[in-house]
PDB file of C-alpha atoms in Angstrom:
ATOM      1  CA  MET A   1      12.106   0.495 -20.338  1.00  0.00           C
ATOM      2  CA  GLN A   2      12.323  -3.260 -20.778  1.00  0.00           C
ATOM      3  CA  LEU A   3      10.682  -6.252 -19.178  1.00  0.00           C
ATOM      4  CA  SER A   4      12.726  -7.872 -16.409  1.00  0.00           C
ATOM      5  CA  ARG A   5      12.199 -11.629 -16.038  1.00  0.00           C
ATOM      6  CA  ARG A   6      14.760 -12.429 -13.397  1.00  0.00           C
ATOM      7  CA  THR A   7      14.215 -14.816 -10.560  1.00  0.00           C
ATOM      8  CA  LEU A   8      14.464 -13.472  -7.028  1.00  0.00           C
ATOM      9  CA  LEU A   9      17.554 -11.343  -6.601  1.00  0.00           C
ATOM     10  CA  ALA A  10      20.619 -12.847  -4.966  1.00  0.00           C
ATOM     11  CA  GLY A  11      20.180 -12.863  -1.241  1.00  0.00           C
ATOM     12  CA  ALA A  12      16.374 -13.154  -1.314  1.00  0.00           C
ATOM     13  CA  ALA A  13      15.062 -16.314   0.286  1.00  0.00           C
ATOM     14  CA  ALA A  14      12.917 -18.783  -1.653  1.00  0.00           C
ATOM     15  CA  ALA A  15       9.178 -18.843  -1.008  1.00  0.00           C
ATOM     16  CA  VAL A  16       8.093 -21.302   1.658  1.00  0.00           C
ATOM     17  CA  ALA A  17       5.003 -23.451   2.030  1.00  0.00           C
ATOM     18  CA  VAL A  18       1.929 -21.457   2.976  1.00  0.00           C
ATOM     19  CA  PRO A  19      -1.491 -22.193   4.458  1.00  0.00           C
ATOM     20  CA  ALA A  20      -4.188 -23.649   2.221  1.00  0.00           C
ATOM     21  CA  THR A  21      -6.431 -20.716   3.091  1.00  0.00           C
ATOM     22  CA  MET A  22      -4.138 -18.435   1.084  1.00  0.00           C
ATOM     23  CA  TRP A  23      -3.194 -20.483  -1.950  1.00  0.00           C
ATOM     24  CA  SER A  24      -5.393 -22.626  -4.177  1.00  0.00           C
ATOM     25  CA  ALA A  25      -3.804 -25.698  -5.759  1.00  0.00           C
ATOM     26  CA  GLU A  26      -6.142 -25.432  -8.765  1.00  0.00           C
ATOM     27  CA  GLY A  27      -4.706 -22.028  -9.515  1.00  0.00           C
ATOM     28  CA  SER A  28      -1.292 -23.441 -10.426  1.00  0.00           C
ATOM     29  CA  ALA A  29      -2.706 -24.942 -13.614  1.00  0.00           C
ATOM     30  CA  GLN A  30      -4.456 -21.758 -14.736  1.00  0.00           C
ATOM     31  CA  ALA A  31      -3.106 -19.113 -17.072  1.00  0.00           C
ATOM     32  CA  ALA A  32      -1.729 -16.011 -15.403  1.00  0.00           C
ATOM     33  CA  ALA A  33      -4.358 -13.403 -14.671  1.00  0.00           C
ATOM     34  CA  SER A  34      -4.236  -9.869 -16.030  1.00  0.00           C
ATOM     35  CA  TYR A  35      -4.640  -6.912 -13.682  1.00  0.00           C
ATOM     36  CA  ASP A  36      -3.160  -3.482 -13.108  1.00  0.00           C
ATOM     37  CA  VAL A  37      -0.420  -2.822 -10.569  1.00  0.00           C
ATOM     38  CA  ALA A  38       0.374   0.568  -9.035  1.00  0.00           C
ATOM     39  CA  VAL A  39       3.909   1.174  -7.777  1.00  0.00           C
ATOM     40  CA  CYS A  40       5.705   3.746  -5.655  1.00  0.00           C
ATOM     41  CA  GLU A  41       8.881   4.247  -7.697  1.00  0.00           C
ATOM     42  CA  GLN A  42      11.295   6.355  -5.689  1.00  0.00           C
ATOM     43  CA  TYR A  43      14.160   6.937  -8.158  1.00  0.00           C
ATOM     44  CA  ARG A  44      11.986   9.108 -10.402  1.00  0.00           C
ATOM     45  CA  ASN A  45       9.620   9.701  -7.468  1.00  0.00           C
ATOM     46  CA  GLN A  46       6.491   8.695  -9.360  1.00  0.00           C
ATOM     47  CA  ILE A  47       3.302   6.738  -8.870  1.00  0.00           C
ATOM     48  CA  GLN A  48       3.040   4.510 -11.940  1.00  0.00           C
ATOM     49  CA  ILE A  49       0.466   1.953 -13.131  1.00  0.00           C
ATOM     50  CA  TYR A  50       1.301  -1.051 -15.329  1.00  0.00           C
ATOM     51  CA  SER A  51      -0.444  -4.242 -16.446  1.00  0.00           C
ATOM     52  CA  SER A  52       0.794  -7.455 -14.883  1.00  0.00           C
ATOM     53  CA  ALA A  53       0.308  -9.235 -18.206  1.00  0.00           C
ATOM     54  CA  ALA A  54       2.683  -7.194 -20.367  1.00  0.00           C
ATOM     55  CA  GLY A  55       6.225  -5.878 -20.287  1.00  0.00           C
ATOM     56  CA  TRP A  56       6.591  -2.730 -18.237  1.00  0.00           C
ATOM     57  CA  THR A  57       7.498  -0.175 -20.875  1.00  0.00           C
ATOM     58  CA  SER A  58       5.289   2.941 -20.845  1.00  0.00           C
ATOM     59  CA  PRO A  59       3.092   3.315 -17.739  1.00  0.00           C
ATOM     60  CA  GLN A  60      -0.668   3.601 -18.163  1.00  0.00           C
ATOM     61  CA  TRP A  61      -0.737   6.448 -15.651  1.00  0.00           C
ATOM     62  CA  VAL A  62       1.898   8.530 -13.904  1.00  0.00           C
ATOM     63  CA  TRP A  63       1.863  11.076 -11.104  1.00  0.00           C
ATOM     64  CA  SER A  64       5.047  13.081 -10.544  1.00  0.00           C
ATOM     65  CA  PRO A  65       4.868  15.487  -7.604  1.00  0.00           C
ATOM     66  CA  GLY A  66       8.497  16.626  -7.642  1.00  0.00           C
ATOM     67  CA  GLY A  67      10.589  16.513  -4.468  1.00  0.00           C
ATOM     68  CA  GLY A  68      10.749  18.365  -1.178  1.00  0.00           C
ATOM     69  CA  ASP A  69       7.914  17.282   1.112  1.00  0.00           C
ATOM     70  CA  TRP A  70       6.795  14.949  -1.709  1.00  0.00           C
ATOM     71  CA  SER A  71      10.102  13.065  -1.893  1.00  0.00           C
ATOM     72  CA  ASN A  72      10.279   9.264  -1.489  1.00  0.00           C
ATOM     73  CA  LEU A  73       6.672   8.368  -2.294  1.00  0.00           C
ATOM     74  CA  SER A  74       5.785   5.670   0.219  1.00  0.00           C
ATOM     75  CA  ASP A  75       2.130   4.677  -0.280  1.00  0.00           C
ATOM     76  CA  VAL A  76      -0.668   4.714  -2.835  1.00  0.00           C
ATOM     77  CA  LYS A  77      -4.262   3.492  -2.745  1.00  0.00           C
ATOM     78  CA  PHE A  78      -7.150   4.130  -5.130  1.00  0.00           C
ATOM     79  CA  ARG A  79     -10.682   4.782  -3.939  1.00  0.00           C
ATOM     80  CA  SER A  80     -14.023   5.584  -5.573  1.00  0.00           C
ATOM     81  CA  THR A  81     -15.825   8.811  -4.656  1.00  0.00           C
ATOM     82  CA  ALA A  82     -19.241  10.158  -5.650  1.00  0.00           C
ATOM     83  CA  GLN A  83     -17.938  13.629  -6.468  1.00  0.00           C
ATOM     84  CA  PHE A  84     -14.679  12.939  -8.324  1.00  0.00           C
ATOM     85  CA  GLY A  85     -14.866   9.308  -9.350  1.00  0.00           C
ATOM     86  CA  GLU A  86     -11.533   7.582  -8.783  1.00  0.00           C
ATOM     87  CA  VAL A  87      -9.022   9.300  -6.542  1.00  0.00           C
ATOM     88  CA  ALA A  88      -5.501   8.311  -5.547  1.00  0.00           C
ATOM     89  CA  LEU A  89      -4.401   8.524  -1.927  1.00  0.00           C
ATOM     90  CA  VAL A  90      -0.664   9.132  -1.632  1.00  0.00           C
ATOM     91  CA  ALA A  91       1.901   9.466   1.147  1.00  0.00           C
ATOM     92  CA  ALA A  92       5.506  10.579   0.926  1.00  0.00           C
ATOM     93  CA  SER A  93       8.271  10.054   3.460  1.00  0.00           C
ATOM     94  CA  GLY A  94       9.336  13.632   2.791  1.00  0.00           C
ATOM     95  CA  GLY A  95       6.387  14.738   4.939  1.00  0.00           C
ATOM     96  CA  ASN A  96       3.234  15.072   2.817  1.00  0.00           C
ATOM     97  CA  VAL A  97       0.012  13.119   2.283  1.00  0.00           C
ATOM     98  CA  GLY A  98      -2.686  13.948  -0.222  1.00  0.00           C
ATOM     99  CA  ILE A  99      -5.654  13.089  -2.437  1.00  0.00           C
ATOM    100  CA  ILE A 100      -5.273  13.222  -6.224  1.00  0.00           C
ATOM    101  CA  ASP A 101      -8.070  13.601  -8.762  1.00  0.00           C
ATOM    102  CA  LYS A 102      -6.909  10.679 -10.899  1.00  0.00           C
ATOM    103  CA  ASN A 103      -8.976  11.622 -13.943  1.00  0.00           C
ATOM    104  CA  ALA A 104      -7.439  15.108 -13.987  1.00  0.00           C
ATOM    105  CA  SER A 105      -3.946  13.917 -13.247  1.00  0.00           C
ATOM    106  CA  GLY A 106      -1.023  12.979 -15.407  1.00  0.00           C
ATOM    107  CA  THR A 107       2.558  14.082 -15.118  1.00  0.00           C
ATOM    108  CA  GLN A 108       1.732  17.692 -14.274  1.00  0.00           C
ATOM    109  CA  GLY A 109       2.820  17.520 -10.639  1.00  0.00           C
ATOM    110  CA  THR A 110       0.698  18.778  -7.785  1.00  0.00           C
ATOM    111  CA  GLY A 111      -1.932  20.609  -9.844  1.00  0.00           C
ATOM    112  CA  SER A 112      -4.313  17.640  -9.573  1.00  0.00           C
ATOM    113  CA  LEU A 113      -4.246  17.584  -5.773  1.00  0.00           C
ATOM    114  CA  LEU A 114      -7.684  17.884  -4.179  1.00  0.00           C
ATOM    115  CA  TRP A 115      -6.155  18.146  -0.710  1.00  0.00           C
ATOM    116  CA  HIS A 116      -2.854  17.685   1.050  1.00  0.00           C
ATOM    117  CA  ALA A 117      -1.388  17.979   4.523  1.00  0.00           C
ATOM    118  CA  THR A 118       2.059  17.787   6.077  1.00  0.00           C
ATOM    119  CA  PRO A 119       1.894  15.538   9.162  1.00  0.00           C
ATOM    120  CA  GLY A 120       5.660  15.079   8.962  1.00  0.00           C
ATOM    121  CA  SER A 121       7.518  12.386  10.919  1.00  0.00           C
ATOM    122  CA  ASN A 122       7.992  10.203   7.818  1.00  0.00           C
ATOM    123  CA  PRO A 123       4.448   9.443   6.548  1.00  0.00           C
ATOM    124  CA  HIS A 124       4.212   5.843   5.370  1.00  0.00           C
ATOM    125  CA  ALA A 125       0.510   5.201   4.734  1.00  0.00           C
ATOM    126  CA  ILE A 126      -2.832   6.831   4.030  1.00  0.00           C
ATOM    127  CA  GLU A 127      -6.434   5.579   3.947  1.00  0.00           C
ATOM    128  CA  ARG A 128      -9.895   7.023   3.380  1.00  0.00           C
ATOM    129  CA  ILE A 129     -12.959   6.122   5.449  1.00  0.00           C
ATOM    130  CA  PRO A 130     -15.899   5.713   3.046  1.00  0.00           C
ATOM    131  CA  ASN A 131     -19.227   7.513   3.507  1.00  0.00           C
ATOM    132  CA  ILE A 132     -17.543   9.830   6.009  1.00  0.00           C
ATOM    133  CA  GLY A 133     -14.806  11.220   3.809  1.00  0.00           C
ATOM    134  CA  ALA A 134     -12.293  11.257   6.658  1.00  0.00           C
ATOM    135  CA  VAL A 135      -8.658  10.455   5.943  1.00  0.00           C
ATOM    136  CA  VAL A 136      -6.095   8.789   8.210  1.00  0.00           C
ATOM    137  CA  ALA A 137      -2.326   9.074   7.807  1.00  0.00           C
ATOM    138  CA  ALA A 138       0.320   6.945   9.550  1.00  0.00           C
ATOM    139  CA  SER A 139       3.734   8.440  10.355  1.00  0.00           C
ATOM    140  CA  SER A 140       6.574   6.147  11.346  1.00  0.00           C
ATOM    141  CA  GLY A 141       7.592   8.723  13.956  1.00  0.00           C
ATOM    142  CA  GLY A 142       4.779   7.177  15.991  1.00  0.00           C
ATOM    143  CA  TYR A 143       1.418   8.732  15.139  1.00  0.00           C
ATOM    144  CA  LEU A 144      -1.933   8.208  13.442  1.00  0.00           C
ATOM    145  CA  HIS A 145      -3.428  11.468  12.174  1.00  0.00           C
ATOM    146  CA  VAL A 146      -7.183  11.672  11.541  1.00  0.00           C
ATOM    147  CA  TYR A 147      -8.531  14.385   9.230  1.00  0.00           C
ATOM    148  CA  GLY A 148     -12.268  15.155   9.176  1.00  0.00           C
ATOM    149  CA  PRO A 149     -14.180  17.201   6.573  1.00  0.00           C
ATOM    150  CA  THR A 150     -17.011  19.685   6.879  1.00  0.00           C
ATOM    151  CA  ALA A 151     -18.340  18.396   3.533  1.00  0.00           C
ATOM    152  CA  ILE A 152     -17.871  14.772   2.465  1.00  0.00           C
ATOM    153  CA  SER A 153     -17.836  15.822  -1.200  1.00  0.00           C
ATOM    154  CA  ASP A 154     -15.146  18.463  -0.673  1.00  0.00           C
ATOM    155  CA  PRO A 155     -11.711  17.124   0.383  1.00  0.00           C
ATOM    156  CA  SER A 156     -10.409  20.686   0.668  1.00  0.00           C
ATOM    157  CA  THR A 157     -12.409  20.985   3.915  1.00  0.00           C
ATOM    158  CA  LEU A 158     -10.378  18.251   5.641  1.00  0.00           C
ATOM    159  CA  ALA A 159      -8.638  19.320   8.855  1.00  0.00           C
ATOM    160  CA  LEU A 160      -6.783  17.506  11.626  1.00  0.00           C
ATOM    161  CA  VAL A 161      -9.240  16.310  14.295  1.00  0.00           C
ATOM    162  CA  GLN A 162      -7.349  13.579  16.178  1.00  0.00           C
ATOM    163  CA  THR A 163      -3.780  12.385  16.748  1.00  0.00           C
ATOM    164  CA  ILE A 164      -3.126   8.949  18.272  1.00  0.00           C
ATOM    165  CA  SER A 165       0.232   7.734  19.558  1.00  0.00           C
ATOM    166  CA  PHE A 166       1.132   4.592  17.600  1.00  0.00           C
ATOM    167  CA  PRO A 167       4.809   3.559  17.714  1.00  0.00           C
ATOM    168  CA  GLY A 168       6.273   2.669  14.340  1.00  0.00           C
ATOM    169  CA  ALA A 169       3.081   3.488  12.402  1.00  0.00           C
ATOM    170  CA  HIS A 170       3.624   2.188   8.863  1.00  0.00           C
ATOM    171  CA  GLY A 171       0.423   0.742   7.361  1.00  0.00           C
ATOM    172  CA  LEU A 172      -3.319   1.420   7.135  1.00  0.00           C
ATOM    173  CA  CYS A 173      -6.263  -0.466   5.638  1.00  0.00           C
ATOM    174  CA  TYR A 174     -10.010   0.050   6.027  1.00  0.00           C
ATOM    175  CA  ASP A 175     -12.065  -3.125   6.492  1.00  0.00           C
ATOM    176  CA  ASP A 176     -15.464  -2.356   4.975  1.00  0.00           C
ATOM    177  CA  VAL A 177     -16.743  -5.816   5.937  1.00  0.00           C
ATOM    178  CA  HIS A 178     -16.628  -4.946   9.644  1.00  0.00           C
ATOM    179  CA  SER A 179     -16.327  -1.141   9.362  1.00  0.00           C
ATOM    180  CA  ARG A 180     -12.963  -1.048  11.135  1.00  0.00           C
ATOM    181  CA  LEU A 181      -9.779   0.897  10.418  1.00  0.00           C
ATOM    182  CA  TRP A 182      -6.610  -1.173  10.827  1.00  0.00           C
ATOM    183  CA  ALA A 183      -3.134   0.184  11.507  1.00  0.00           C
ATOM    184  CA  VAL A 184       0.189  -1.642  11.813  1.00  0.00           C
ATOM    185  CA  GLY A 185       3.389  -0.556  13.537  1.00  0.00           C
ATOM    186  CA  GLN A 186       5.877  -1.850  16.069  1.00  0.00           C
ATOM    187  CA  GLY A 187       4.869  -5.317  17.268  1.00  0.00           C
ATOM    188  CA  LYS A 188       1.157  -5.046  16.548  1.00  0.00           C
ATOM    189  CA  ALA A 189      -1.726  -4.444  14.209  1.00  0.00           C
ATOM    190  CA  THR A 190      -4.666  -2.605  15.746  1.00  0.00           C
ATOM    191  CA  SER A 191      -8.310  -2.495  14.694  1.00  0.00           C
ATOM    192  CA  TYR A 192     -10.274   0.680  15.462  1.00  0.00           C
ATOM    193  CA  ALA A 193     -13.962   1.467  15.355  1.00  0.00           C
ATOM    194  CA  VAL A 194     -14.876   4.730  13.641  1.00  0.00           C
ATOM    195  CA  SER A 195     -17.282   7.006  15.510  1.00  0.00           C
ATOM    196  CA  GLY A 196     -18.859  10.300  14.552  1.00  0.00           C
ATOM    197  CA  THR A 197     -18.917  12.148  11.249  1.00  0.00           C
ATOM    198  CA  TYR A 198     -17.412  15.271   9.726  1.00  0.00           C
ATOM    199  CA  ARG A 199     -15.135  17.079  12.198  1.00  0.00           C
ATOM    200  CA  ASP A 200     -16.367  14.772  14.984  1.00  0.00           C
ATOM    201  CA  THR A 201     -14.832  11.687  13.331  1.00  0.00           C
ATOM    202  CA  ARG A 202     -12.713   9.696  15.788  1.00  0.00           C
ATOM    203  CA  LEU A 203     -10.949   6.340  15.964  1.00  0.00           C
ATOM    204  CA  THR A 204     -12.022   4.493  19.121  1.00  0.00           C
ATOM    205  CA  GLY A 205     -11.849   1.110  20.851  1.00  0.00           C
ATOM    206  CA  GLY A 206      -8.523  -0.116  19.532  1.00  0.00           C
ATOM    207  CA  VAL A 207      -8.075  -3.914  19.604  1.00  0.00           C
ATOM    208  CA  ASP A 208      -4.470  -5.113  19.297  1.00  0.00           C
ATOM    209  CA  VAL A 209      -3.230  -8.189  17.444  1.00  0.00           C
ATOM    210  CA  SER A 210       0.393  -9.196  18.114  1.00  0.00           C
ATOM    211  CA  ILE A 211       2.776  -9.618  15.179  1.00  0.00           C
ATOM    212  CA  GLY A 212       5.722 -10.277  17.503  1.00  0.00           C
ATOM    213  CA  ALA A 213       7.206  -7.581  19.695  1.00  0.00           C
ATOM    214  CA  SER A 214      10.452  -7.342  17.709  1.00  0.00           C
ATOM    215  CA  ASN A 215       8.702  -7.039  14.347  1.00  0.00           C
ATOM    216  CA  LEU A 216       8.034  -3.700  12.692  1.00  0.00           C
ATOM    217  CA  GLY A 217       4.972  -3.837  10.457  1.00  0.00           C
ATOM    218  CA  HIS A 218       5.500  -2.453   6.965  1.00  0.00           C
ATOM    219  CA  SER A 219       2.204  -2.661   5.095  1.00  0.00           C
ATOM    220  CA  LEU A 220      -1.446  -3.635   5.424  1.00  0.00           C
ATOM    221  CA  ASP A 221      -3.333  -4.840   2.367  1.00  0.00           C
ATOM    222  CA  ALA A 222      -6.696  -6.343   1.563  1.00  0.00           C
ATOM    223  CA  SER A 223      -6.788  -9.797   0.013  1.00  0.00           C
ATOM    224  CA  TYR A 224      -9.048  -9.550  -3.032  1.00  0.00           C
ATOM    225  CA  LYS A 225      -9.318 -13.337  -2.987  1.00  0.00           C
ATOM    226  CA  ASP A 226     -10.467 -13.654   0.637  1.00  0.00           C
ATOM    227  CA  SER A 227     -12.378 -10.769   2.236  1.00  0.00           C
ATOM    228  CA  GLY A 228     -12.053 -12.481   5.620  1.00  0.00           C
ATOM    229  CA  ILE A 229      -8.346 -11.674   6.015  1.00  0.00           C
ATOM    230  CA  LEU A 230      -5.861  -8.820   5.942  1.00  0.00           C
ATOM    231  CA  LEU A 231      -2.324  -9.221   4.614  1.00  0.00           C
ATOM    232  CA  VAL A 232       0.495  -7.818   6.741  1.00  0.00           C
ATOM    233  CA  SER A 233       4.177  -7.609   5.911  1.00  0.00           C
ATOM    234  CA  HIS A 234       6.588  -7.073   8.784  1.00  0.00           C
ATOM    235  CA  SER A 235      10.318  -7.361   9.496  1.00  0.00           C
ATOM    236  CA  THR A 236      10.529 -11.148   9.318  1.00  0.00           C
ATOM    237  CA  ALA A 237       7.463 -12.442   7.442  1.00  0.00           C
ATOM    238  CA  VAL A 238       4.257 -11.862   5.548  1.00  0.00           C
ATOM    239  CA  VAL A 239       1.240 -12.932   7.588  1.00  0.00           C
ATOM    240  CA  SER A 240      -2.528 -12.970   7.283  1.00  0.00           C
ATOM    241  CA  ILE A 241      -4.847 -11.787  10.057  1.00  0.00           C
ATOM    242  CA  ASN A 242      -8.354 -13.189  10.251  1.00  0.00           C
ATOM    243  CA  LYS A 243     -10.593 -10.124  10.613  1.00  0.00           C
ATOM    244  CA  THR A 244     -13.057 -11.950  12.872  1.00  0.00           C
ATOM    245  CA  THR A 245     -10.945 -14.261  15.043  1.00  0.00           C
ATOM    246  CA  HIS A 246      -7.696 -12.269  14.803  1.00  0.00           C
ATOM    247  CA  ALA A 247      -5.812 -15.519  14.176  1.00  0.00           C
ATOM    248  CA  VAL A 248      -2.405 -14.899  12.584  1.00  0.00           C
ATOM    249  CA  SER A 249      -0.991 -17.270   9.931  1.00  0.00           C
ATOM    250  CA  THR A 250       2.320 -17.148   8.090  1.00  0.00           C
ATOM    251  CA  VAL A 251       2.077 -16.618   4.336  1.00  0.00           C
ATOM    252  CA  HIS A 252       5.791 -16.228   3.539  1.00  0.00           C
ATOM    253  CA  ALA A 253       8.630 -16.510   6.058  1.00  0.00           C
ATOM    254  CA  ASN A 254      10.730 -13.916   4.251  1.00  0.00           C
ATOM    255  CA  HIS A 255      12.355 -10.820   5.698  1.00  0.00           C
ATOM    256  CA  ALA A 256      12.083  -7.180   4.586  1.00  0.00           C
ATOM    257  CA  VAL A 257       8.932  -7.416   2.458  1.00  0.00           C
ATOM    258  CA  LYS A 258       7.663  -3.854   2.082  1.00  0.00           C
ATOM    259  CA  SER A 259       4.257  -4.643   0.573  1.00  0.00           C
ATOM    260  CA  PHE A 260       2.262  -7.726  -0.397  1.00  0.00           C
ATOM    261  CA  SER A 261      -0.924  -7.801  -2.501  1.00  0.00           C
ATOM    262  CA  GLN A 262      -3.242 -10.581  -3.682  1.00  0.00           C
ATOM    263  CA  HIS A 263      -5.511 -10.530  -6.748  1.00  0.00           C
ATOM    264  CA  SER A 264      -8.926 -12.258  -6.836  1.00  0.00           C
ATOM    265  CA  SER A 265      -7.365 -15.063  -8.929  1.00  0.00           C
ATOM    266  CA  GLY A 266      -5.112 -15.937  -6.004  1.00  0.00           C
ATOM    267  CA  GLU A 267      -1.995 -14.571  -7.680  1.00  0.00           C
ATOM    268  CA  ALA A 268       0.100 -12.267  -5.522  1.00  0.00           C
ATOM    269  CA  PHE A 269       3.067  -9.931  -5.728  1.00  0.00           C
ATOM    270  CA  TRP A 270       5.468  -8.156  -3.407  1.00  0.00           C
ATOM    271  CA  VAL A 271       8.327  -5.720  -3.117  1.00  0.00           C
ATOM    272  CA  GLN A 272      11.148  -7.078  -0.975  1.00  0.00           C
ATOM    273  CA  SER A 273      14.008  -4.821   0.079  1.00  0.00           C
ATOM    274  CA  THR A 274      17.389  -6.022  -1.172  1.00  0.00           C
ATOM    275  CA  GLY A 275      19.385  -4.045   1.387  1.00  0.00           C
ATOM    276  CA  LYS A 276      21.419  -2.631  -1.517  1.00  0.00           C
ATOM    277  CA  THR A 277      21.639   0.889  -2.934  1.00  0.00           C
ATOM    278  CA  TYR A 278      21.209   1.921  -6.558  1.00  0.00           C
ATOM    279  CA  HIS A 279      22.130   4.908  -8.745  1.00  0.00           C
ATOM    280  CA  GLY A 280      24.623   6.057  -6.113  1.00  0.00           C
ATOM    281  CA  ASP A 281      21.900   7.153  -3.686  1.00  0.00           C
ATOM    282  CA  THR A 282      21.203   5.939  -0.148  1.00  0.00           C
ATOM    283  CA  ARG A 283      17.908   4.056  -0.583  1.00  0.00           C
ATOM    284  CA  ASN A 284      18.634   0.533   0.676  1.00  0.00           C
ATOM    285  CA  TRP A 285      14.947  -0.240   1.349  1.00  0.00           C
ATOM    286  CA  VAL A 286      13.962  -0.663  -2.321  1.00  0.00           C
ATOM    287  CA  ASN A 287      14.082  -3.302  -5.072  1.00  0.00           C
ATOM    288  CA  PRO A 288      14.469  -2.835  -8.858  1.00  0.00           C
ATOM    289  CA  ASP A 289      11.840  -5.558  -9.388  1.00  0.00           C
ATOM    290  CA  VAL A 290       8.341  -6.507  -8.337  1.00  0.00           C
ATOM    291  CA  GLN A 291       8.116 -10.267  -7.692  1.00  0.00           C
ATOM    292  CA  PHE A 292       4.973 -12.179  -8.715  1.00  0.00           C
ATOM    293  CA  PHE A 293       3.658 -15.511  -7.421  1.00  0.00           C
ATOM    294  CA  ASN A 294       1.138 -17.824  -9.059  1.00  0.00           C
ATOM    295  CA  ALA A 295      -2.070 -18.913  -7.328  1.00  0.00           C
ATOM    296  CA  ALA A 296      -0.283 -21.901  -5.762  1.00  0.00           C
ATOM    297  CA  GLY A 297       2.265 -19.595  -4.122  1.00  0.00           C
ATOM    298  CA  ALA A 298       5.255 -20.421  -6.331  1.00  0.00           C
ATOM    299  CA  THR A 299       7.571 -17.765  -7.766  1.00  0.00           C
ATOM    300  CA  SER A 300       6.256 -16.934 -11.232  1.00  0.00           C
ATOM    301  CA  PHE A 301       7.958 -13.898 -12.810  1.00  0.00           C
ATOM    302  CA  THR A 302       9.279 -10.420 -12.094  1.00  0.00           C
ATOM    303  CA  ARG A 303       8.685  -7.007 -13.583  1.00  0.00           C
ATOM    304  CA  GLY A 304      11.223  -4.202 -13.699  1.00  0.00           C
ATOM    305  CA  LEU A 305      12.192  -1.106 -15.684  1.00  0.00           C
ATOM    306  CA  SER A 306      15.165  -0.584 -17.979  1.00  0.00           C
ATOM    307  CA  TYR A 307      16.441   2.495 -16.152  1.00  0.00           C
ATOM    308  CA  GLY A 308      16.672   0.569 -12.887  1.00  0.00           C
ATOM    309  CA  ALA A 309      13.636   1.390 -10.804  1.00  0.00           C
ATOM    310  CA  GLU A 310      13.661   1.765  -7.045  1.00  0.00           C
ATOM    311  CA  PHE A 311      10.329   0.233  -6.089  1.00  0.00           C
ATOM    312  CA  TYR A 312       9.189   0.694  -2.503  1.00  0.00           C
ATOM    313  CA  LYS A 313       5.612  -0.574  -2.654  1.00  0.00           C
ATOM    314  CA  ALA A 314       3.404  -2.257  -5.235  1.00  0.00           C
ATOM    315  CA  ARG A 315      -0.355  -2.476  -4.900  1.00  0.00           C
ATOM    316  CA  LEU A 316      -3.256  -3.878  -6.854  1.00  0.00           C
ATOM    317  CA  HIS A 317      -4.919  -1.025  -8.725  1.00  0.00           C
ATOM    318  CA  ALA A 318      -8.388  -1.520  -7.225  1.00  0.00           C
ATOM    319  CA  VAL A 319     -10.853   1.076  -5.950  1.00  0.00           C
ATOM    320  CA  GLY A 320     -12.754  -1.210  -3.559  1.00  0.00           C
ATOM    321  CA  TYR A 321     -11.751  -1.879   0.029  1.00  0.00           C
ATOM    322  CA  HIS A 322     -12.709  -5.587   0.329  1.00  0.00           C
TER     323      HIS A 322
END
């Protein structure tokens, strides 16, 4: 695998001016930060972790679940638990979601799974609710699935306790500042309160924020630079949502961004669909590169793999919610 330092692929629009709340002018004069990036790579169907500061050759960590219901890995988040330390939350469009014991896991497939379920309907996102141990999955077929445990320290006790209709469900992010679970789908992002514990865990009191009726949300991410906002990519832009006021601001007016993450330094990165297919398969929602931006919001560099990756999402490898 070799480092790819291409500019944005042909057909991708240039970055546009963005609000001062997102980008710091001082950051443009600073050296690039170093942090770990986790990717959903669908050609080899792996979760991989690389450093942003070095060429992407051998991954620091890999999880390879095989195919079937684990095909087309579509989401990954990392969370800290008292019982197992760091775990990885994964979703696959093939139908499965699960929790991986990261410290026990390597390339050995599903043996490191602490729990999994098959909500079906094209799962696109997964999130864990801290201190409760409940897990929420979003299926693009139009549902949020809530799983509650009988023991917080034992993910194997998780069972389905609630299903909510949510058209186009694609993204999830827990806001630990306000103790709200956010979901994004067709035309809206919605903030839910979390009530109850164990098998009585429920999402309640949904508050909608419009992202434009024609826009399908793709991902929800925390900004590790600004805990007051959430980052949302949808069909025609990347936007920020103020968690308190629910004000929506444009970050990038670019189409088909599948995920967007921001490091505490202000640097950011995304995966933007090219609309092309690779390796003779049918995946036209991927990109062989992850695009990075400096703290001032300007295109900085890209990272890719020599075999021609098919990246669907890229996320900051961070265990906190922010």
